[in-house]
Coordinates of N, CA and C and ligand atoms in Angstrom, one line a residue:
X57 N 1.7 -8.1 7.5 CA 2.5 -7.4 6.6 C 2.4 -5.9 6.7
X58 N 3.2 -5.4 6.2 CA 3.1 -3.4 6.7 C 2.1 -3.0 5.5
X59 N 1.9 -2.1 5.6 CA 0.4 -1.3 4.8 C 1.1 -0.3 4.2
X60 N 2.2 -1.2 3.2 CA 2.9 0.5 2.3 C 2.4 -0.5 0.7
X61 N 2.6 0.5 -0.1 CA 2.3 0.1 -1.8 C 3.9 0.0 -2.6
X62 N 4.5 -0.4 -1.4 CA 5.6 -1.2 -2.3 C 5.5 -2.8 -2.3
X63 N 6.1 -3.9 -3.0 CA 6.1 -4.8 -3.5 C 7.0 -5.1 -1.8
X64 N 6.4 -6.2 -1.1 CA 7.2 -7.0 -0.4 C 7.8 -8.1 -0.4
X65 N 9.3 -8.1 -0.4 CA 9.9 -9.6 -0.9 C 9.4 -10.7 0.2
X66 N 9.0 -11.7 -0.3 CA 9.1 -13.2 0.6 C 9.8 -14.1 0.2
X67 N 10.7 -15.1 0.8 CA 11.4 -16.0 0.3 C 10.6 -17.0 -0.9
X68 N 11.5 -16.5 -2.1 CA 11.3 -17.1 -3.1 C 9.9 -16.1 -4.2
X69 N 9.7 -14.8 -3.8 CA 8.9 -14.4 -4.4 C 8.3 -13.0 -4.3
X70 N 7.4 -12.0 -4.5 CA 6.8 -11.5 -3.8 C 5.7 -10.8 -3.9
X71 N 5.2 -9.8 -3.3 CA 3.6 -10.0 -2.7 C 3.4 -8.2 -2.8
X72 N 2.3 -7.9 -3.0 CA 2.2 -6.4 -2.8 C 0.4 -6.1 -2.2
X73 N 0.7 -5.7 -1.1 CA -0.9 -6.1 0.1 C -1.7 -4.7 -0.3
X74 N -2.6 -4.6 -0.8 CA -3.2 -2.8 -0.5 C -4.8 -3.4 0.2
X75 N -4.7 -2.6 1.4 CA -6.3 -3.2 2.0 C -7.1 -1.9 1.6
X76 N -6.5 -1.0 1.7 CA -7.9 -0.1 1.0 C -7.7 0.6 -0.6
X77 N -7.2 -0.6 -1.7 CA -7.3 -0.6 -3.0 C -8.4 0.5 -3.5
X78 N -9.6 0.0 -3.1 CA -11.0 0.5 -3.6 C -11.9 1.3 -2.1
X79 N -12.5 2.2 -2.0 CA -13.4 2.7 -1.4 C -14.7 2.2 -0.9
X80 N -14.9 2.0 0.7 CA -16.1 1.2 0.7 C -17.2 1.2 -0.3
X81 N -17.2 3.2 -0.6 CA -18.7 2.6 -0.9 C -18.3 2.4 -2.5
X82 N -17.6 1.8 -3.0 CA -17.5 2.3 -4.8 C -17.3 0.3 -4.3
X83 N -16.4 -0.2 -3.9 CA -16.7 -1.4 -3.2 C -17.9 -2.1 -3.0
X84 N -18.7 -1.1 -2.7 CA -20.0 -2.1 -2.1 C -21.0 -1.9 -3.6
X85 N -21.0 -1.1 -4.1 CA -21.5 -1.0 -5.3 C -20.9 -2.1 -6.4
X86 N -19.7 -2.4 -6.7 CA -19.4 -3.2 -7.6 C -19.6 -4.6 -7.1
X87 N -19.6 -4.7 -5.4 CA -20.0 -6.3 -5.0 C -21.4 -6.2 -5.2
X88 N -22.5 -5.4 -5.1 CA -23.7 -6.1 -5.8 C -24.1 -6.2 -6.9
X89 N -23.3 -5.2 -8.2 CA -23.5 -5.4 -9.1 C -22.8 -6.7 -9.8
X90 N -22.0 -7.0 -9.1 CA -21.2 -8.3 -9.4 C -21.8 -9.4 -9.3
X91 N -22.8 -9.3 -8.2 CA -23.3 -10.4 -7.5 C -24.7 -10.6 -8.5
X92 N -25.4 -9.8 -8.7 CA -26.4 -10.1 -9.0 C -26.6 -9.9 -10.7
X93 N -25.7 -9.6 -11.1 CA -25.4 -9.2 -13.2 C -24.2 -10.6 -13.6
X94 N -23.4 -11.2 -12.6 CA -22.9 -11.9 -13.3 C -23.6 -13.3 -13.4
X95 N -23.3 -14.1 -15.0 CA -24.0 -15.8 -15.0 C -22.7 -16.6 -14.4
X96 N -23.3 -16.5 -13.3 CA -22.3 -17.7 -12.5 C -22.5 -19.1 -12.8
X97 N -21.5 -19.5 -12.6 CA -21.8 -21.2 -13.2 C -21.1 -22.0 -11.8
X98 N -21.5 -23.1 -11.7 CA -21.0 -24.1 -10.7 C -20.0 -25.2 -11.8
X99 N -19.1 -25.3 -11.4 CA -18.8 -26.6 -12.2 C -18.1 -27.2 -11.6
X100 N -17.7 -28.7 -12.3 CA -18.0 -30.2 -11.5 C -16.0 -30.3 -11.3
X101 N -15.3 -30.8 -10.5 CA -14.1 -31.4 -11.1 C -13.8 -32.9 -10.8
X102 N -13.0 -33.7 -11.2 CA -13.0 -35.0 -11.0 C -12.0 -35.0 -9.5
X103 N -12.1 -35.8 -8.8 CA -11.2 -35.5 -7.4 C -11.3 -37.4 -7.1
X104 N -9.9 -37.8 -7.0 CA -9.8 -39.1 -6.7 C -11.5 -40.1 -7.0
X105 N -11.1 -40.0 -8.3 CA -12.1 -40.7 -9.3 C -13.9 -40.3 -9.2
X106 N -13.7 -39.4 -8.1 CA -15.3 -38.8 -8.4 C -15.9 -37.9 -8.8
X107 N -16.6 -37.2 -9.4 CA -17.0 -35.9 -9.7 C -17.8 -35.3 -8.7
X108 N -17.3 -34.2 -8.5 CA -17.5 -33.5 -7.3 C -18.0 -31.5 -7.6
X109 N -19.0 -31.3 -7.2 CA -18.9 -29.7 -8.2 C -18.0 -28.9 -6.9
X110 N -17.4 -27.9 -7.6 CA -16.8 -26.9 -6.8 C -17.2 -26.2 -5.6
X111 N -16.5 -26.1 -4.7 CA -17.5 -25.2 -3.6 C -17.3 -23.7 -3.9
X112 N -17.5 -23.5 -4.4 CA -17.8 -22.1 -5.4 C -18.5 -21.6 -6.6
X113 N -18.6 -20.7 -6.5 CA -19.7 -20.6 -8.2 C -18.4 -19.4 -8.8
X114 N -17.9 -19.7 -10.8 CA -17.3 -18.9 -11.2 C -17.9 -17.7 -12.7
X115 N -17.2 -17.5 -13.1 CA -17.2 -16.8 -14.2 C -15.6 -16.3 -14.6
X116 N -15.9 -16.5 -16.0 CA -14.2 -16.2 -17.0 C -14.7 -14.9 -18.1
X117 N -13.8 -14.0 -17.9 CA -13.9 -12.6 -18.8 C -12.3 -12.6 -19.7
X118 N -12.3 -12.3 -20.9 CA -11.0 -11.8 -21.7 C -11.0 -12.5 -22.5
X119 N -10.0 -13.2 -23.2 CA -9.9 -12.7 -25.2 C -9.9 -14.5 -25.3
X120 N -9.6 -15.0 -23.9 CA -9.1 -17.1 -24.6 C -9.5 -17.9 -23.4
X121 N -9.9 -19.0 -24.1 CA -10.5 -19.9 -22.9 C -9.3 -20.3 -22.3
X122 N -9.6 -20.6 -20.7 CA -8.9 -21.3 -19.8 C -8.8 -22.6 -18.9
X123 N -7.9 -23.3 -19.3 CA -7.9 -24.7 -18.7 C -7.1 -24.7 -17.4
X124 N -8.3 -25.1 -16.4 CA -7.1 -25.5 -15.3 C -8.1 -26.5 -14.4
X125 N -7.1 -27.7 -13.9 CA -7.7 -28.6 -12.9 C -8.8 -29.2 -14.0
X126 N -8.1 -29.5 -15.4 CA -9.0 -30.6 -16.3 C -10.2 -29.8 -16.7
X127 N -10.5 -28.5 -16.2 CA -11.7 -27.3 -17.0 C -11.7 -26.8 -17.8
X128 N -12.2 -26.6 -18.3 CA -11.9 -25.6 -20.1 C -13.3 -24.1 -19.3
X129 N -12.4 -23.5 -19.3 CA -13.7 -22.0 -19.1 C -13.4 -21.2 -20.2
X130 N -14.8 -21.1 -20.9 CA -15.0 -20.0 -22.0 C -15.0 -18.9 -22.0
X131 N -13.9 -18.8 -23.3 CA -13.9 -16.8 -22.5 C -15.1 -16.0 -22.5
X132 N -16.0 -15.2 -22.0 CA -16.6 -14.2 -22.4 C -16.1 -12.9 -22.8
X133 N -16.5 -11.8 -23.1 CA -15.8 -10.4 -23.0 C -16.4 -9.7 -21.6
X134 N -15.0 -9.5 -21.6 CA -15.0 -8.6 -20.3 C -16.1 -7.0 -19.8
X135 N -16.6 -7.4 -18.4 CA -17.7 -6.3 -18.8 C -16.9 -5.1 -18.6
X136 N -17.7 -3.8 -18.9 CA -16.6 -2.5 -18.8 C -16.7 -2.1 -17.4
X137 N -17.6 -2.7 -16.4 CA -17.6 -1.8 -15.1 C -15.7 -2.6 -14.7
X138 N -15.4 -4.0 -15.3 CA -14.2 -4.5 -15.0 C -13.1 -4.3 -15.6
X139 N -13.0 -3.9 -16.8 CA -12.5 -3.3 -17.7 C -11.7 -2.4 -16.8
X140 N -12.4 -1.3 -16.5 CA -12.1 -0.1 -15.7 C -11.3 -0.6 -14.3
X141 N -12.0 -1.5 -13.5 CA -11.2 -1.5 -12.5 C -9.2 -2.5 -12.8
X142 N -9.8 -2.9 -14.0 CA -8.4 -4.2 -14.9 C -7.4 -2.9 -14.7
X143 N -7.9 -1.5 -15.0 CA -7.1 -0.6 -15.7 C -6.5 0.0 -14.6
X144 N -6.8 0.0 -13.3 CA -6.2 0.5 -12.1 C -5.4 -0.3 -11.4
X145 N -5.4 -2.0 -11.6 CA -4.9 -2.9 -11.0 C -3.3 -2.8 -12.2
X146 N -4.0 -2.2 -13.1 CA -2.6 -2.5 -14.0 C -1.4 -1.3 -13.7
X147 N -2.0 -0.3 -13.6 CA -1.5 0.6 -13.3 C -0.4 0.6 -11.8
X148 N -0.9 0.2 -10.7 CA -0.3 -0.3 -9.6 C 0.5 -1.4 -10.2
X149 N 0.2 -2.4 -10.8 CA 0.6 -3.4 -10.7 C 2.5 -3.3 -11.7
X150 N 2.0 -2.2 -12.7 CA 2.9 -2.2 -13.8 C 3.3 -3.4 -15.0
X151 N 1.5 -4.3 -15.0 CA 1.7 -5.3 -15.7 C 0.2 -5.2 -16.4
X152 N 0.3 -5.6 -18.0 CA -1.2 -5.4 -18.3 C -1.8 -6.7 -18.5
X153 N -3.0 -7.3 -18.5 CA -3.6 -8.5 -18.2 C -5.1 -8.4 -19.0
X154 N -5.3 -10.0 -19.4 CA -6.2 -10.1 -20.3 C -7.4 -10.2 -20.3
X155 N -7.6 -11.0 -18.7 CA -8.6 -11.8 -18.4 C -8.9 -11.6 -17.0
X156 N -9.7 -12.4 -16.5 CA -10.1 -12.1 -14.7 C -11.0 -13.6 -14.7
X157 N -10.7 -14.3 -13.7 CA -11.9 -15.6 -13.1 C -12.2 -14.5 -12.0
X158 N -13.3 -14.8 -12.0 CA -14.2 -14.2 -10.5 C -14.7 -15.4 -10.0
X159 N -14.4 -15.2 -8.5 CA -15.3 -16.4 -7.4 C -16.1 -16.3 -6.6
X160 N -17.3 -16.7 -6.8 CA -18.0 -16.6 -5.8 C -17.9 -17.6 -5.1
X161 N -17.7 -17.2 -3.1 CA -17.8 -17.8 -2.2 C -19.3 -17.4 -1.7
X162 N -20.1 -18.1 -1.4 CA -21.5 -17.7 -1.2 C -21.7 -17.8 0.6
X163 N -21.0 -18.5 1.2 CA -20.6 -18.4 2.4 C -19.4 -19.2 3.0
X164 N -19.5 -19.5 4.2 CA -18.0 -19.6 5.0 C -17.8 -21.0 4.3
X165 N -18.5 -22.2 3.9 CA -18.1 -23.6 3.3 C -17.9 -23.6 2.2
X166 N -17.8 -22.2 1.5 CA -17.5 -22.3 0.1 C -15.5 -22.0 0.3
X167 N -14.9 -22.2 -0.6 CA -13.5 -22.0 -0.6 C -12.8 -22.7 -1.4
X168 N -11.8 -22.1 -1.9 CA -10.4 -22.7 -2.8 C -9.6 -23.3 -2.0
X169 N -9.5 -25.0 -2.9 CA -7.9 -25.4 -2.3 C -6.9 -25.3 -2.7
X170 N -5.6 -25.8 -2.1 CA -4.6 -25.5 -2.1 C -4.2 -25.6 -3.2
X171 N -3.3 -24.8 -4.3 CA -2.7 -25.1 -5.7 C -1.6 -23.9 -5.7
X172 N -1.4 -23.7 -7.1 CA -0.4 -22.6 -7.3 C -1.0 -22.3 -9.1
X173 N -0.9 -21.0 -9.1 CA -1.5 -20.2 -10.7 C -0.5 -20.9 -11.6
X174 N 0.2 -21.7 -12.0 CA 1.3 -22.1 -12.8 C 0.9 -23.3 -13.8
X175 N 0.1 -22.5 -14.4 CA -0.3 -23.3 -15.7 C 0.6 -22.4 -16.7
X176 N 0.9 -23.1 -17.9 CA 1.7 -22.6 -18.8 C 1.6 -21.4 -19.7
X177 N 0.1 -21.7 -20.1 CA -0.3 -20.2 -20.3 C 0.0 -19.2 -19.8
X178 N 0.3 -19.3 -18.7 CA 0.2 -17.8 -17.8 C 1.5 -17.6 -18.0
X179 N 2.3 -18.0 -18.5 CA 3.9 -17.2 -18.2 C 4.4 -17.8 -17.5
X180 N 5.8 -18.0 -17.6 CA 6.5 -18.3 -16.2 C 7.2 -17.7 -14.9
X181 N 6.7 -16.3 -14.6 CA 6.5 -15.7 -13.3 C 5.4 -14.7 -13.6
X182 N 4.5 -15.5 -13.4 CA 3.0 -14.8 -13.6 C 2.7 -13.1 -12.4
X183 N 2.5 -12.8 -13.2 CA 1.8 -11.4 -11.6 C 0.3 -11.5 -11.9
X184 N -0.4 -12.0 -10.9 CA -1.7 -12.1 -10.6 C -2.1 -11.4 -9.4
X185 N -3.3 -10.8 -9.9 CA -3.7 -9.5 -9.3 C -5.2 -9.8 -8.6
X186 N -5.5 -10.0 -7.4 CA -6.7 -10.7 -6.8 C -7.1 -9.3 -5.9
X187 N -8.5 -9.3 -6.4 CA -9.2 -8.4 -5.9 C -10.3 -8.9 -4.7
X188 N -10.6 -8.2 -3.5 CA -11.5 -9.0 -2.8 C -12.7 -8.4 -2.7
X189 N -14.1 -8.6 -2.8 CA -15.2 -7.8 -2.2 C -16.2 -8.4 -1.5
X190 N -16.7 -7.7 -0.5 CA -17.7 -8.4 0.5 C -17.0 -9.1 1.8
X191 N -17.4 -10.5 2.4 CA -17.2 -10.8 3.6 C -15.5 -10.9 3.7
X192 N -14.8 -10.4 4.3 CA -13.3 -10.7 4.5 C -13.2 -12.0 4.8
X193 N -11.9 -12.8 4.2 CA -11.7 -14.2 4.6 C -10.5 -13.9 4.6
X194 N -9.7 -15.4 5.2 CA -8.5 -15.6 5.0 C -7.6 -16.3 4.0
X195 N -6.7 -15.8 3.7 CA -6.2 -16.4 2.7 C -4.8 -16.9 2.7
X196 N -4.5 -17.5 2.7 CA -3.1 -18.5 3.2 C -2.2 -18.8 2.0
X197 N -0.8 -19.1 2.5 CA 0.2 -19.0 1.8 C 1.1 -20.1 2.0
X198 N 1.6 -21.1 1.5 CA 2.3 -21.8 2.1 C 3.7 -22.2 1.0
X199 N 5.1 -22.1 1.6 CA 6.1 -22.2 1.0 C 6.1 -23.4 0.7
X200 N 6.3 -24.1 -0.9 CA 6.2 -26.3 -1.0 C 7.8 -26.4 -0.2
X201 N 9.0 -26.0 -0.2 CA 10.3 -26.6 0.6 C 10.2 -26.5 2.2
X202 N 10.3 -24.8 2.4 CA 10.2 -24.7 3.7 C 8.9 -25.3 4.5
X203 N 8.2 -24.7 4.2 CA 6.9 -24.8 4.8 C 6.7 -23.7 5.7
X204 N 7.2 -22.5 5.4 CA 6.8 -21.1 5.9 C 5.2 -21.1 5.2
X205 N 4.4 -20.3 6.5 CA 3.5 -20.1 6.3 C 2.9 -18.4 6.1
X206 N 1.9 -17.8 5.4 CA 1.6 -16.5 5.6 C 0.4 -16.7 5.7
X207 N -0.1 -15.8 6.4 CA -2.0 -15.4 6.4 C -2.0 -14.4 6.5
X208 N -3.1 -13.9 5.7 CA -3.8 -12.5 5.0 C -5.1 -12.7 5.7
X209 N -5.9 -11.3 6.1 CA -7.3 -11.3 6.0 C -7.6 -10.4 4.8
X210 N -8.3 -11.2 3.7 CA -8.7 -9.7 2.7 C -9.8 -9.7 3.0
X211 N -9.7 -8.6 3.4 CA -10.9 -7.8 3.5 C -11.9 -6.8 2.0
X212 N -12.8 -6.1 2.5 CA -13.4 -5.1 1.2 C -12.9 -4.4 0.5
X213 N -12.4 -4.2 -0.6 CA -11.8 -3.3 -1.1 C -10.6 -4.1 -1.6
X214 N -9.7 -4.9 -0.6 CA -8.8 -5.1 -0.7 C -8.0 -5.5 -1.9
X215 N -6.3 -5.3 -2.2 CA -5.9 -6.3 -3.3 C -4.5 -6.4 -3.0
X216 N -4.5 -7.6 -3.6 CA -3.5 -8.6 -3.0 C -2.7 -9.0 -4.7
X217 N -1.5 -8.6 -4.5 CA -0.9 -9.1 -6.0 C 0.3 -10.3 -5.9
X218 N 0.4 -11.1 -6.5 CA 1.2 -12.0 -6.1 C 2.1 -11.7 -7.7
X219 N 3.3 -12.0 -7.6 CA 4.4 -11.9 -8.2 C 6.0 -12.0 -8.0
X220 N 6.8 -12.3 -9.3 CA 8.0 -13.1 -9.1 C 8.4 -14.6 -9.8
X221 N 8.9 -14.9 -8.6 CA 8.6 -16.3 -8.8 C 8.3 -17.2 -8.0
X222 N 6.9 -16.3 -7.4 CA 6.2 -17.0 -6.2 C 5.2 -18.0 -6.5
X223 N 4.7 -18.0 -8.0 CA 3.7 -19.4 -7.9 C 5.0 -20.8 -8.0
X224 N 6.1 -20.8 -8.4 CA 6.7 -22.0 -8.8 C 7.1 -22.3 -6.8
X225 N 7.1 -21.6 -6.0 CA 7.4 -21.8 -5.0 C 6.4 -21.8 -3.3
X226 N 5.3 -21.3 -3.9 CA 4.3 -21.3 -3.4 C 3.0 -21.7 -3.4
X227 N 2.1 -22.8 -2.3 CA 1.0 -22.8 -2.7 C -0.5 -21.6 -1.8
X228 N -1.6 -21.2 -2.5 CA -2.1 -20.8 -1.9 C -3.4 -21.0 -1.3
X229 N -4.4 -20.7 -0.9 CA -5.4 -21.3 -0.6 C -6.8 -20.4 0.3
X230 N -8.2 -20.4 0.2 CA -9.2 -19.9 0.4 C -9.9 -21.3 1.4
X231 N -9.3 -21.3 2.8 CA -9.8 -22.5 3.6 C -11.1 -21.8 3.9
X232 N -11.9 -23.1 4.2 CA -13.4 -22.9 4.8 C -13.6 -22.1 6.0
X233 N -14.4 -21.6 6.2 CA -14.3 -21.3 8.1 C -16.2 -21.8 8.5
X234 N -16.1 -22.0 9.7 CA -17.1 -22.0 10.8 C -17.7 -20.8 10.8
X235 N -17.0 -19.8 10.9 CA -18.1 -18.4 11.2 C -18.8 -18.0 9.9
X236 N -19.8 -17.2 10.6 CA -21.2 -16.6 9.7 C -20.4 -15.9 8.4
X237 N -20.5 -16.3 7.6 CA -20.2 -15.3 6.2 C -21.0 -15.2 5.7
X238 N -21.1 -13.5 5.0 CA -22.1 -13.2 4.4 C -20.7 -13.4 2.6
X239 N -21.5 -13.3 1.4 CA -21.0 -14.0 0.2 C -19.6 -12.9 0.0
X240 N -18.7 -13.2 -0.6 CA -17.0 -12.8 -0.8 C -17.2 -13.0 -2.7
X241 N -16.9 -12.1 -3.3 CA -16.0 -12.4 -4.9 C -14.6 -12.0 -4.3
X242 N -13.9 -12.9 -5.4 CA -13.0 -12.4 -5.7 C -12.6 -12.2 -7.3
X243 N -11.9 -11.3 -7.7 CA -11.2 -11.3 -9.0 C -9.8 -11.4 -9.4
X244 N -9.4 -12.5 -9.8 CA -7.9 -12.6 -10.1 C -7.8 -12.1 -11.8
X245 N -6.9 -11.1 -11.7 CA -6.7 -10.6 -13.2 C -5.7 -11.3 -13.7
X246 N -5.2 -11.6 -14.8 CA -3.8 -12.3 -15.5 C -4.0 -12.2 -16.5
X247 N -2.5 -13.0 -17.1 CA -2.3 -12.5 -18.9 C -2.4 -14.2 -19.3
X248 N -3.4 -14.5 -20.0 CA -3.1 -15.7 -20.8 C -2.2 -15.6 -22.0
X249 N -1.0 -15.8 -22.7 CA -0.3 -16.0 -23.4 C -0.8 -16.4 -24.5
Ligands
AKG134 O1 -10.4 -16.1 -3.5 C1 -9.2 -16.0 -3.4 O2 -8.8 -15.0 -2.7 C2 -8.3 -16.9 -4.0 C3 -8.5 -17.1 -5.5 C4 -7.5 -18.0 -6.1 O3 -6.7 -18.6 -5.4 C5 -7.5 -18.2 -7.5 O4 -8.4 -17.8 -8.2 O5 -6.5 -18.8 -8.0

């Protein structure tokens, strides 16, 4: 995708890519303070009748708990080093937001599957604001009719906004990889309703 900070349309939705959002080093500073200040939690989900814990470790910041995939995450208050960064993503984004999940992928076998942000809470054309820091992965896109596909590498710094009415039409996804990763957060900002 081209490296401008306008919003690019994709069928049925669209996407706004910034890979150098944040500054390596102001970057590398908030991925270790991230890494080593936040209480990460592992938790379990039920998956074709088993309980299975997540290949990820999370954390929930803002004003209301959030249910998704049968979870209830308790809000905490948001810390201010995030606060501050909420306030630049809103700014770009031209949308203000309440809350942030952060993910930690701790290496390449950790990752999100396939879904779409379209829980009810969130509105019905949510703008969700995903922030990346640390090891670059790929992040995949896939249209539910056509089956047009997109891939992203976000990298450090980067942010990636999705908006429209691209979750009702899109799923997306944080596949595993084979190669050496060193640990990835990510932060998706949104408005719980
Ligand atoms: O880690 C990522 O880039 C994806 C996160 C994601 O899909 C989500 O939090 O809904």
């Amino acid at each position: 995708m081209e490296k401008s900070r306008k919003w690019q349309t994709v069928q049925d939705g669209k996407l706004l890519y910034l890979p150098d959002f944040i500054a390596k080093e102001e970057a590398d500073a908030l991925h270790s303070l991230l890494l080593h200040r936040t209480a990460w939690q592992q938790k379990s989900i039920s998956l074709f009748g088993k309980t299975i814990p997540q290949p990820r470790l999370i954390a929930w910041y803002g004003e209301r708990n959030y249910q998704y995939s049968g979870l209830t995450l308790e809000a905490q208050p948001m810390p201010q080093e995030i606060i501050a960064i909420k306030q630049r993503c809103e700014q770009i984004c031209q949308s203000q937001f309440n809350s942030v999940l952060l993910n930690l992928y701790r290496d390449g076998q950790d990752s999100m599957g396939w879904h779409q942000d379209n829980e009810p809470e969130l509105g019905v054309n949510p703008v969700i604001a995903s922030l990346s820091l640390g090891a670059s992965r790929m992040f995949a896109l896939k249209h539910t009719q056509s089956g047009e596909a997109i891939r992203l590498e976000l990298s450090h710094g980067a942010l990636l906004v999705m908006g429209g009415t691209l979750q009702h039409y899109w799923k997306h996804a944080l596949p595993k990889t084979k190669r050496p990763k060193e640990p990835r957060i990510n932060l998706t900002f949104r408005t719980i309703k």
